[in-house]
Coordinates of C-alpha atoms and ligand atoms in Angstrom, one line a residue:
M15 CA 0.0 0.0 0.0
L16 CA 2.8 2.4 1.0
S17 CA 4.7 2.0 -2.3
S18 CA 1.7 3.0 -4.4
M19 CA 1.3 6.3 -2.5
P20 CA 2.3 9.5 -4.2
F21 CA 5.5 10.8 -2.7
A22 CA 5.0 13.8 -0.5
L23 CA 7.7 16.4 -0.5
I24 CA 8.5 17.7 2.9
V25 CA 10.5 20.6 4.1
L26 CA 11.2 22.3 7.4
L27 CA 10.4 26.0 7.6
S28 CA 13.0 28.2 9.1
I29 CA 10.6 29.8 11.6
P30 CA 12.1 30.7 14.9
L31 CA 10.7 28.7 17.8
E32 CA 9.0 31.5 19.5
T33 CA 6.8 32.2 16.5
L34 CA 5.8 28.6 16.4
A35 CA 4.1 28.8 19.7
V36 CA 1.2 30.8 18.5
P37 CA -0.8 29.8 15.5
R38 CA -1.0 32.8 13.2
P39 CA -1.5 33.7 9.6
L40 CA 1.4 32.7 7.6
I41 CA 2.0 35.7 5.4
P42 CA 4.8 35.7 2.9
A43 CA 7.2 38.6 3.5
A44 CA 8.5 40.7 0.7
G45 CA 11.2 39.0 -1.4
Q46 CA 14.6 38.9 0.4
S47 CA 18.0 39.0 -1.1
V48 CA 21.5 38.7 0.2
P49 CA 24.2 41.0 -1.2
L50 CA 27.1 39.2 -2.8
K51 CA 30.6 40.2 -2.1
R52 CA 33.8 39.3 -4.0
K53 CA 36.3 37.4 -1.8
A54 CA 40.0 38.0 -1.9
Q55 CA 41.9 35.6 -4.1
V56 CA 42.9 32.4 -2.3
T57 CA 46.3 30.8 -2.9
R58 CA 46.8 27.2 -1.8
N59 CA 49.6 24.7 -2.1
E60 CA 48.9 21.2 -3.2
S61 CA 48.3 19.7 0.3
E62 CA 46.0 22.5 1.2
W63 CA 44.0 22.0 -1.9
A64 CA 43.7 18.3 -1.1
E65 CA 42.5 19.1 2.4
W66 CA 40.0 21.6 1.0
A67 CA 38.7 19.0 -1.5
K68 CA 38.1 16.4 1.2
S69 CA 36.3 18.9 3.5
Q70 CA 34.0 20.0 0.7
R71 CA 33.1 16.4 -0.1
D72 CA 32.6 15.5 3.6
A73 CA 30.4 18.5 4.1
V74 CA 28.2 17.8 1.2
M75 CA 27.9 14.1 2.1
A76 CA 27.0 15.1 5.7
K77 CA 24.4 17.6 4.5
Y78 CA 22.6 15.2 2.2
S79 CA 23.0 11.8 3.9
P80 CA 19.7 10.5 5.1
Q81 CA 20.9 10.2 8.7
R82 CA 21.9 13.8 8.9
K83 CA 18.6 15.4 7.9
K84 CA 17.7 18.6 9.8
R85 CA 15.3 17.7 12.5
S86 CA 12.9 19.9 14.3
T87 CA 10.0 20.4 16.6
G88 CA 6.8 22.5 16.5
V89 CA 3.7 23.4 18.5
N90 CA 0.1 24.1 17.6
L91 CA -2.0 25.8 20.3
I92 CA -5.5 24.2 20.7
V93 CA -8.9 25.8 21.2
N94 CA -11.5 24.1 23.4
Q95 CA -14.9 24.5 21.8
G96 CA -18.3 24.1 23.4
L97 CA -17.3 23.0 26.9
D98 CA -14.8 20.3 25.9
S99 CA -17.0 19.1 22.9
S100 CA -14.2 19.5 20.5
F101 CA -10.6 20.5 20.3
Y102 CA -9.3 22.3 17.2
G103 CA -6.0 23.7 16.0
S104 CA -5.0 25.3 12.7
V105 CA -3.3 24.4 9.4
A106 CA -2.3 26.7 6.5
V107 CA -3.0 25.6 3.0
G108 CA -1.9 26.9 -0.4
T109 CA 0.2 29.6 -2.0
P110 CA -0.2 32.2 -0.5
P111 CA -1.0 30.2 2.6
V112 CA -4.4 30.6 4.3
A113 CA -5.1 29.3 7.8
F114 CA -8.0 27.1 8.6
D115 CA -9.3 25.8 12.0
V116 CA -9.4 22.0 12.0
I117 CA -10.5 19.4 14.5
L118 CA -7.5 17.5 15.7
D119 CA -8.5 13.9 15.3
T120 CA -6.3 11.0 16.3
G121 CA -9.3 8.7 15.5
S122 CA -9.1 9.2 11.7
A123 CA -6.4 9.7 9.0
D124 CA -7.7 12.1 6.3
L125 CA -7.3 15.8 6.1
W126 CA -10.1 17.8 4.6
I127 CA -11.2 21.4 4.4
A128 CA -14.6 22.9 3.4
D129 CA -14.3 24.3 -0.1
T130 CA -15.9 27.6 -1.1
H131 CA -18.3 25.6 -3.2
C132 CA -19.5 23.7 -0.1
D133 CA -23.3 23.7 0.3
S134 CA -25.2 25.1 3.3
T135 CA -23.9 22.2 5.5
C136 CA -20.5 23.9 5.8
A137 CA -20.1 26.5 8.4
G138 CA -19.9 29.4 5.9
T139 CA -17.1 31.8 6.3
G140 CA -13.4 31.2 5.5
N141 CA -13.6 28.2 3.4
F142 CA -10.8 27.0 1.1
D143 CA -10.8 28.6 -2.4
P144 CA -8.7 26.4 -4.7
S145 CA -8.7 29.1 -7.4
K146 CA -6.8 31.4 -5.1
S147 CA -3.9 29.0 -4.5
S148 CA -1.3 28.9 -7.3
S149 CA 0.0 25.5 -6.0
F150 CA -3.4 23.7 -5.8
Q151 CA -3.8 20.6 -7.9
N152 CA -7.1 19.0 -8.5
L153 CA -6.6 15.2 -8.5
S154 CA -10.2 14.7 -9.8
K155 CA -11.0 11.8 -7.5
V156 CA -14.0 11.5 -5.3
F157 CA -13.3 12.2 -1.6
D158 CA -15.7 10.6 0.9
V159 CA -15.0 9.9 4.5
T160 CA -17.5 8.6 7.1
Y161 CA -17.1 9.1 10.8
G162 CA -19.1 8.0 13.8
S163 CA -20.6 11.4 13.9
G164 CA -21.0 12.3 10.2
E165 CA -19.7 12.3 6.7
A166 CA -17.7 14.7 4.5
M167 CA -17.6 14.5 0.7
G168 CA -15.9 16.4 -2.1
T169 CA -12.9 16.0 -4.4
L170 CA -9.3 15.0 -3.6
G171 CA -6.7 17.7 -4.3
Q172 CA -3.2 18.4 -3.3
D173 CA -1.4 21.5 -2.1
V174 CA 1.2 22.8 0.3
V175 CA 0.0 22.3 3.9
Q176 CA 1.7 23.8 6.9
M177 CA 1.2 23.1 10.6
A178 CA 3.2 23.7 13.7
G179 CA 6.0 25.2 11.6
F180 CA 6.2 22.1 9.3
S181 CA 5.3 22.1 5.7
V182 CA 4.4 19.2 3.4
Q183 CA 4.4 19.9 -0.3
K184 CA 1.8 18.0 -2.3
Q185 CA -0.2 17.0 0.8
Q186 CA -3.4 15.3 -0.5
F187 CA -6.6 16.4 1.2
G188 CA -10.3 16.5 0.5
A189 CA -11.8 19.8 -0.8
V190 CA -15.2 19.2 0.8
T191 CA -18.4 20.3 -0.8
A192 CA -20.9 18.7 1.6
T193 CA -20.9 17.4 5.1
S194 CA -23.7 15.9 7.3
S195 CA -25.5 18.6 9.2
N196 CA -24.0 20.2 12.2
F197 CA -20.6 18.5 11.6
L198 CA -18.7 21.8 11.5
Q199 CA -19.2 24.3 14.2
N200 CA -18.1 27.8 13.3
P201 CA -15.1 28.7 13.1
V202 CA -14.1 25.1 12.4
T203 CA -13.8 24.5 8.6
G204 CA -12.3 21.0 8.5
L205 CA -10.5 18.2 10.2
I206 CA -7.0 16.8 10.3
G207 CA -6.7 13.1 10.8
L208 CA -3.8 12.2 13.0
A209 CA -4.0 8.4 12.8
W210 CA -2.2 6.0 10.4
Q211 CA -2.3 5.9 6.6
S212 CA -3.8 2.5 6.6
L213 CA -7.0 4.1 8.0
A214 CA -7.2 6.9 5.4
A215 CA -10.3 6.8 3.3
S216 CA -8.4 8.7 0.6
G217 CA -5.4 6.4 0.9
A218 CA -3.2 9.5 1.2
M219 CA -0.2 9.7 3.5
P220 CA -1.4 11.7 6.6
F221 CA 0.5 15.0 7.2
W222 CA 1.9 13.8 10.6
Q223 CA 3.1 10.5 9.2
A224 CA 4.9 12.1 6.3
L225 CA 6.9 14.1 8.8
A226 CA 7.5 11.3 11.3
S227 CA 8.4 8.6 8.7
G228 CA 10.7 11.1 6.9
G229 CA 12.7 11.6 10.0
Y230 CA 11.9 15.3 10.2
W231 CA 11.1 15.3 13.9
D232 CA 13.6 15.3 16.8
S233 CA 11.5 12.5 18.3
P234 CA 9.0 10.6 16.2
L235 CA 6.0 11.5 18.3
M236 CA 3.1 14.0 19.0
G237 CA 2.1 15.1 22.5
F238 CA -1.3 16.3 23.6
Q239 CA -2.5 18.3 26.6
L240 CA -6.2 19.0 26.6
T241 CA -8.0 21.3 29.0
R242 CA -11.2 20.9 31.0
F243 CA -14.0 23.6 31.1
L244 CA -17.0 21.2 31.4
N245 CA -17.6 21.9 35.1
D246 CA -16.8 25.7 34.9
S247 CA -20.2 27.5 34.8
S248 CA -18.5 30.7 33.7
A249 CA -16.8 29.1 30.7
G250 CA -17.3 30.6 27.2
N251 CA -17.9 28.7 24.0
L252 CA -14.2 29.0 23.1
E253 CA -11.5 28.6 25.7
P254 CA -7.8 27.7 25.6
G255 CA -7.6 24.0 24.8
G256 CA -4.0 23.1 25.5
S257 CA -1.4 22.2 23.0
L258 CA -0.3 19.7 20.4
S259 CA 3.5 19.2 20.1
M260 CA 5.1 17.6 17.1
G261 CA 8.6 16.1 17.4
F262 CA 8.9 16.4 21.2
V263 CA 7.1 16.1 24.5
N264 CA 6.7 19.2 26.6
E265 CA 8.2 18.3 29.9
S266 CA 6.6 21.2 31.7
L267 CA 3.1 19.7 31.0
Y268 CA 3.6 16.3 32.8
T269 CA 5.3 14.8 35.8
G270 CA 6.9 11.4 36.3
T271 CA 7.6 9.1 33.4
I272 CA 5.5 8.5 30.3
D273 CA 4.2 5.0 30.3
Y274 CA 4.3 3.7 26.7
Q275 CA 2.3 0.7 25.6
N276 CA 2.7 -0.7 22.1
I277 CA -0.1 -0.8 19.6
P278 CA -1.2 -4.5 19.8
N279 CA 0.3 -6.8 17.1
G280 CA 1.8 -3.8 15.4
Q281 CA -1.7 -3.1 13.9
A282 CA -1.2 0.6 13.4
S283 CA -4.3 2.1 11.9
Y284 CA -6.2 3.5 14.9
W285 CA -4.0 4.4 17.9
L286 CA -5.1 1.2 19.5
Q287 CA -4.6 0.2 23.1
A288 CA -5.9 -2.9 25.0
I289 CA -7.9 -2.0 28.1
T290 CA -6.5 -4.4 30.6
A291 CA -8.3 -3.2 33.7
L292 CA -11.1 -0.8 34.5
T293 CA -12.4 0.1 37.9
V294 CA -15.5 2.1 39.1
Q295 CA -15.4 3.5 42.6
G296 CA -12.5 1.1 43.2
K297 CA -14.4 -2.0 42.0
S298 CA -13.0 -3.8 39.0
I299 CA -15.2 -4.6 36.0
S300 CA -14.5 -7.9 34.3
L301 CA -13.4 -7.4 30.7
P302 CA -12.7 -9.9 27.9
S303 CA -9.1 -10.3 26.9
G304 CA -7.5 -9.3 23.6
A305 CA -9.3 -7.6 20.7
A306 CA -12.6 -7.5 22.5
S307 CA -11.1 -4.9 24.8
Y308 CA -9.2 -2.8 22.2
A309 CA -9.8 0.9 22.4
A310 CA -9.0 3.7 19.9
I311 CA -7.4 6.6 21.6
D312 CA -9.3 9.4 20.0
T313 CA -8.9 13.2 20.5
G314 CA -11.7 13.7 18.0
T315 CA -14.3 12.0 20.1
T316 CA -15.8 13.9 23.0
L317 CA -16.8 11.1 25.4
V318 CA -16.1 7.4 25.9
A319 CA -18.0 4.8 24.0
G320 CA -17.9 1.1 24.7
P321 CA -19.7 -2.3 24.2
S322 CA -23.0 -2.7 26.1
S323 CA -21.6 -5.4 28.4
G324 CA -18.8 -3.1 29.6
I325 CA -20.9 0.0 29.9
Q326 CA -23.7 -1.9 31.8
A327 CA -21.0 -3.3 34.2
I328 CA -19.8 0.2 34.9
Y329 CA -23.3 1.7 35.7
A330 CA -24.1 -1.4 37.8
Q331 CA -21.5 0.0 40.3
I332 CA -23.2 3.3 40.5
P333 CA -26.3 3.3 42.8
G334 CA -29.4 5.0 41.3
S335 CA -28.3 4.7 37.7
H336 CA -30.8 4.2 34.9
P337 CA -30.5 3.6 31.1
G338 CA -31.6 6.6 29.0
S339 CA -34.2 6.5 26.3
G340 CA -35.2 8.3 23.1
Q341 CA -32.3 10.5 22.0
W342 CA -30.4 9.3 25.1
E343 CA -30.6 5.7 24.2
G344 CA -27.2 4.1 25.1
F345 CA -26.6 6.6 27.8
Y346 CA -27.2 6.2 31.5
S347 CA -28.2 8.7 34.2
Y348 CA -27.2 8.7 37.8
P349 CA -27.5 11.0 40.8
C350 CA -25.5 14.2 40.1
N351 CA -24.2 14.3 43.6
A352 CA -22.3 11.0 43.2
D353 CA -18.6 11.5 42.6
V354 CA -17.9 8.8 40.1
V355 CA -14.3 7.8 39.7
V356 CA -13.4 5.5 36.8
E357 CA -9.8 4.3 36.4
I358 CA -8.4 2.7 33.3
S359 CA -5.2 0.7 32.7
F360 CA -3.8 -0.1 29.3
G361 CA -1.3 -2.6 30.6
G362 CA 0.7 -0.1 32.8
P363 CA -0.5 2.3 35.5
S364 CA -4.1 3.0 36.2
W365 CA -5.2 6.4 35.0
S366 CA -8.0 8.1 36.8
I367 CA -10.8 10.1 35.2
S368 CA -12.1 13.0 37.3
P369 CA -15.7 12.9 38.4
A370 CA -16.0 16.3 36.7
D371 CA -15.4 14.6 33.3
F372 CA -17.6 11.6 34.1
Q373 CA -20.5 13.9 34.8
F374 CA -21.5 14.9 31.3
T375 CA -24.7 16.9 31.7
A376 CA -27.9 17.2 33.8
T377 CA -30.9 15.2 32.5
G378 CA -33.1 18.3 32.6
P379 CA -33.1 22.0 33.7
S380 CA -33.6 21.4 37.4
S381 CA -32.9 17.8 37.5
T382 CA -30.7 16.1 40.2
D383 CA -29.9 13.3 37.8
C384 CA -27.0 13.6 35.3
Y385 CA -25.9 11.6 32.2
G386 CA -22.6 9.9 32.5
A387 CA -19.9 10.3 29.8
F388 CA -19.6 6.6 29.1
Y389 CA -22.2 5.3 26.7
E390 CA -23.0 2.1 24.7
I391 CA -22.4 1.6 21.0
P392 CA -23.1 -1.5 19.0
T393 CA -20.0 -3.4 18.0
A394 CA -19.1 -2.9 14.4
E395 CA -16.9 -4.9 12.0
G396 CA -13.5 -3.3 11.6
S397 CA -14.0 -0.8 14.5
P398 CA -12.5 -1.2 18.0
P399 CA -15.2 -1.9 20.6
W400 CA -14.1 1.0 22.8
I401 CA -13.5 4.6 21.7
V402 CA -11.6 6.5 24.4
G403 CA -12.1 10.2 23.8
D404 CA -11.5 13.5 25.5
T405 CA -13.4 12.5 28.7
F406 CA -10.3 10.4 29.4
L407 CA -7.7 12.4 27.6
K408 CA -8.3 15.6 29.6
N409 CA -6.9 13.7 32.6
V410 CA -3.5 12.8 31.2
Y411 CA -0.7 14.0 29.0
S412 CA -0.9 11.8 26.0
V413 CA 1.8 10.8 23.5
F414 CA 1.2 9.2 20.0
R415 CA 4.5 7.6 19.0
Y416 CA 5.4 6.6 15.5
D417 CA 8.3 4.4 16.3
P418 CA 7.9 2.0 18.0
P419 CA 4.1 2.4 17.3
S420 CA 2.7 3.1 20.7
V421 CA 0.7 5.4 22.9
G422 CA 2.0 6.9 26.1
F423 CA 0.4 8.5 29.1
A424 CA 1.8 10.6 31.9
A425 CA 0.3 12.5 34.9
L426 CA -0.4 16.2 34.1
S427 CA 1.8 18.7 35.8
E428 CA 0.6 21.5 38.1
T429 CA 1.3 23.8 35.2
A430 CA -1.1 21.8 32.9
L431 CA -3.7 21.4 35.6
A432 CA -3.7 25.1 36.3
M433 CA -5.0 25.7 32.7
N434 CA -8.3 23.8 33.5
G435 CA -11.1 26.3 33.9
A436 CA -8.6 29.2 34.0
N437 CA -9.3 32.6 32.6
A438 CA -6.9 33.1 29.8
V439 CA -6.8 34.4 26.3
V440 CA -8.1 32.0 23.7
P441 CA -5.5 31.3 21.0
T442 CA -6.6 32.7 17.7
P443 CA -5.7 30.3 15.0
T444 CA -8.6 31.5 13.0
I445 CA -7.8 34.1 10.3
G446 CA -10.7 33.6 7.9
A447 CA -10.7 34.4 4.3
D448 CA -9.2 37.8 4.5
T449 CA -5.7 36.5 4.7
A450 CA -6.1 34.9 1.3
I451 CA -5.8 38.3 -0.3
V452 CA -2.7 39.4 1.6
T453 CA 0.0 39.7 -1.0
A454 CA 3.8 39.8 -0.7
N455 CA 3.7 43.5 -1.0
S456 CA 1.5 44.2 2.0
A457 CA 3.3 41.9 4.3
T458 CA 4.4 43.1 7.7
P459 CA 8.0 42.7 8.9
A460 CA 6.9 40.7 11.9
H461 CA 6.2 37.6 9.8
T462 CA 9.3 35.6 9.2
L463 CA 8.0 33.1 6.7
G464 CA 9.5 34.7 3.6
H465 CA 9.7 34.0 -0.1
L466 CA 13.2 33.0 0.7
T467 CA 11.9 30.0 2.6
L468 CA 9.5 29.1 -0.1
V469 CA 12.3 29.2 -2.6
I470 CA 14.4 27.0 -0.4
S471 CA 11.5 24.7 -0.1
A472 CA 11.3 24.5 -3.8
I473 CA 15.0 23.7 -4.1
F474 CA 14.7 21.0 -1.5
G475 CA 11.8 19.7 -3.4
L476 CA 13.9 19.4 -6.5
L477 CA 16.7 17.7 -4.6
F478 CA 14.2 15.2 -3.4
L479 CA 13.1 14.4 -6.9
L480 CA 16.7 13.9 -8.2
Ligands
NAG16 C1 51.5 23.9 2.3 O1 51.3 25.0 3.2 C2 51.3 24.6 4.6 C3 50.9 25.9 5.4 O2 51.2 27.1 4.8 C4 52.6 24.1 5.0 O3 52.6 23.7 6.3 C5 52.9 22.9 4.1 O4 54.2 22.4 4.4 C6 52.8 23.2 2.6 N1 52.9 22.0 1.8 C7 53.6 21.9 0.7 C8 53.6 20.5 0.0 O5 54.2 22.8 0.2
NAG17 C1 -11.9 19.1 -9.5 O1 -12.3 18.7 -10.8 C2 -13.6 18.1 -10.9 C3 -13.8 17.7 -12.3 O2 -12.9 16.7 -12.6 C4 -14.6 19.1 -10.4 O3 -15.9 18.5 -10.4 C5 -14.3 19.6 -9.0 O4 -15.2 20.7 -8.6 C6 -12.9 20.1 -9.0 N1 -12.6 20.4 -7.6 C7 -11.9 21.4 -7.1 C8 -11.7 21.5 -5.7 O5 -11.4 22.3 -7.9
NAG18 C1 -13.8 21.0 38.1 O1 -13.3 19.7 38.4 C2 -12.0 19.6 38.8 C3 -11.5 18.1 39.0 O2 -12.4 17.4 39.7 C4 -11.8 20.4 40.1 O3 -10.5 20.4 40.6 C5 -12.3 21.8 39.9 O4 -12.2 22.5 41.1 C6 -13.7 21.8 39.4 N1 -14.0 23.2 39.0 C7 -15.2 23.8 39.3 C8 -15.4 25.2 38.8 O5 -16.0 23.2 40.0
NAG19 C1 5.6 23.9 27.2 O1 4.5 24.2 27.9 C2 4.6 25.4 28.7 C3 3.3 25.6 29.5 O2 2.2 25.6 28.7 C4 4.7 26.6 27.7 O3 4.9 27.8 28.4 C5 6.0 26.3 26.8 O4 6.1 27.4 25.9 C6 5.8 25.0 26.2 N1 7.1 24.7 25.5 C7 7.2 24.7 24.1 C8 8.5 24.4 23.6 O5 6.2 24.8 23.4

């Protein structure tokens, strides 16, 4: 499968680290040039020339040998939307680059952006306009991806895609013209799948995997810290959501060690983990072994879904719980004043979910019963029985490691915990359509992504092809 995939050209952008921390419009600066100066004539004897020749050759070999590729790291700040309903970051697409807010989804592997031709199902403003990108290529193939919560359709295209300071030339993605209703919540205009290529509906190499497999990251992994605002009655619709790091783990966001557990049987498609133990109020639930207890670790799913046997066993430990009905079929209610603590182990330590995350929402305006965040889904062919989403992930620092394929968790640091429910400025990855019309001439000096970098990118691109 890999060998039939189009080759993505990847380059690192020379953006200083401090500018990487804040998602912002990537605006090309005016063309830059370096003045040339003539050097004084060099006179060398024979042995000096020989030494010079060797050093030149060594330098070129070092620069272009695969092991000595320039490696780097980057960060994308996340926005928490709708009281922990979804977590989005930003990508920039095209030439000139335009930024789009995209759901960060470790539970799927396709990238797509709503196209300007998208029908009323797309959120409206700031959609991708292929006609405004000089580097866009229409691959004229149908793009159609189905999720648990909806569907997105359009055509497959390719263009330069940038995120967290990294750039992938010829990244394939869906230019989407229809989604199922309410899929996109303004300002979100798309989704970036951060799972493995074998899961991609388009078959395209995912952005993250192109970077990780190409050796462009200092460490072949991504780190997530996600914030909690669910139990903060003064929270707004958009709040700071934490961060996604590429190529490194941010040591100030966790304490202790990261416990890595391999993806079972090397089946890298979802970020799979086997649930080996699960307790409710300290009592353990009996779980089948092996594939019947596999879970997809999924930043793009709000809650935790599981097979009815497991979910029933969980609520059996919570006095006063009842199955929901109608729209709430598959959910369970329980008395809001119960502090429910669920702990999950994936083969290593037990990770505890706070009662604040277990308590999803009240069953009615003045009700003393609440729905829990764990709900039943029917088992489906090809899908893992458990989907472990943000309800769990808000309680740990999580790491998605390319090599060896594994998922790691660590306890959140005080610094990370202090961001939960905190009043702070919401990162502004959204720049909307206006940026599309920013030209090189009107660029401000503050932006360091210059034409120079794009030219260098192009040269590297050529070297890759040779
Ligand atoms: C070349 O120049 C270096 C330094 O000036 C000197 O040490 C060396 O002996 C010279 N070699 C020859 C072959 O003339
Ligand atoms: C790509 O080309 C097809 C026709 O082959 C067209 O229907 C579609 O709208 C184009 N998509 C984009 C994003 O330009
Ligand atoms: C929300 O829940 C967390 C974890 O249980 C707790 O530390 C925090 O104080 C709660 N916040 C509010 C506003 O109740
Ligand atoms: C790591 O996280 C801390 C706390 O959020 C942040 O201040 C720092 O900039 C992060 N480091 C990097 C390299 O992003």
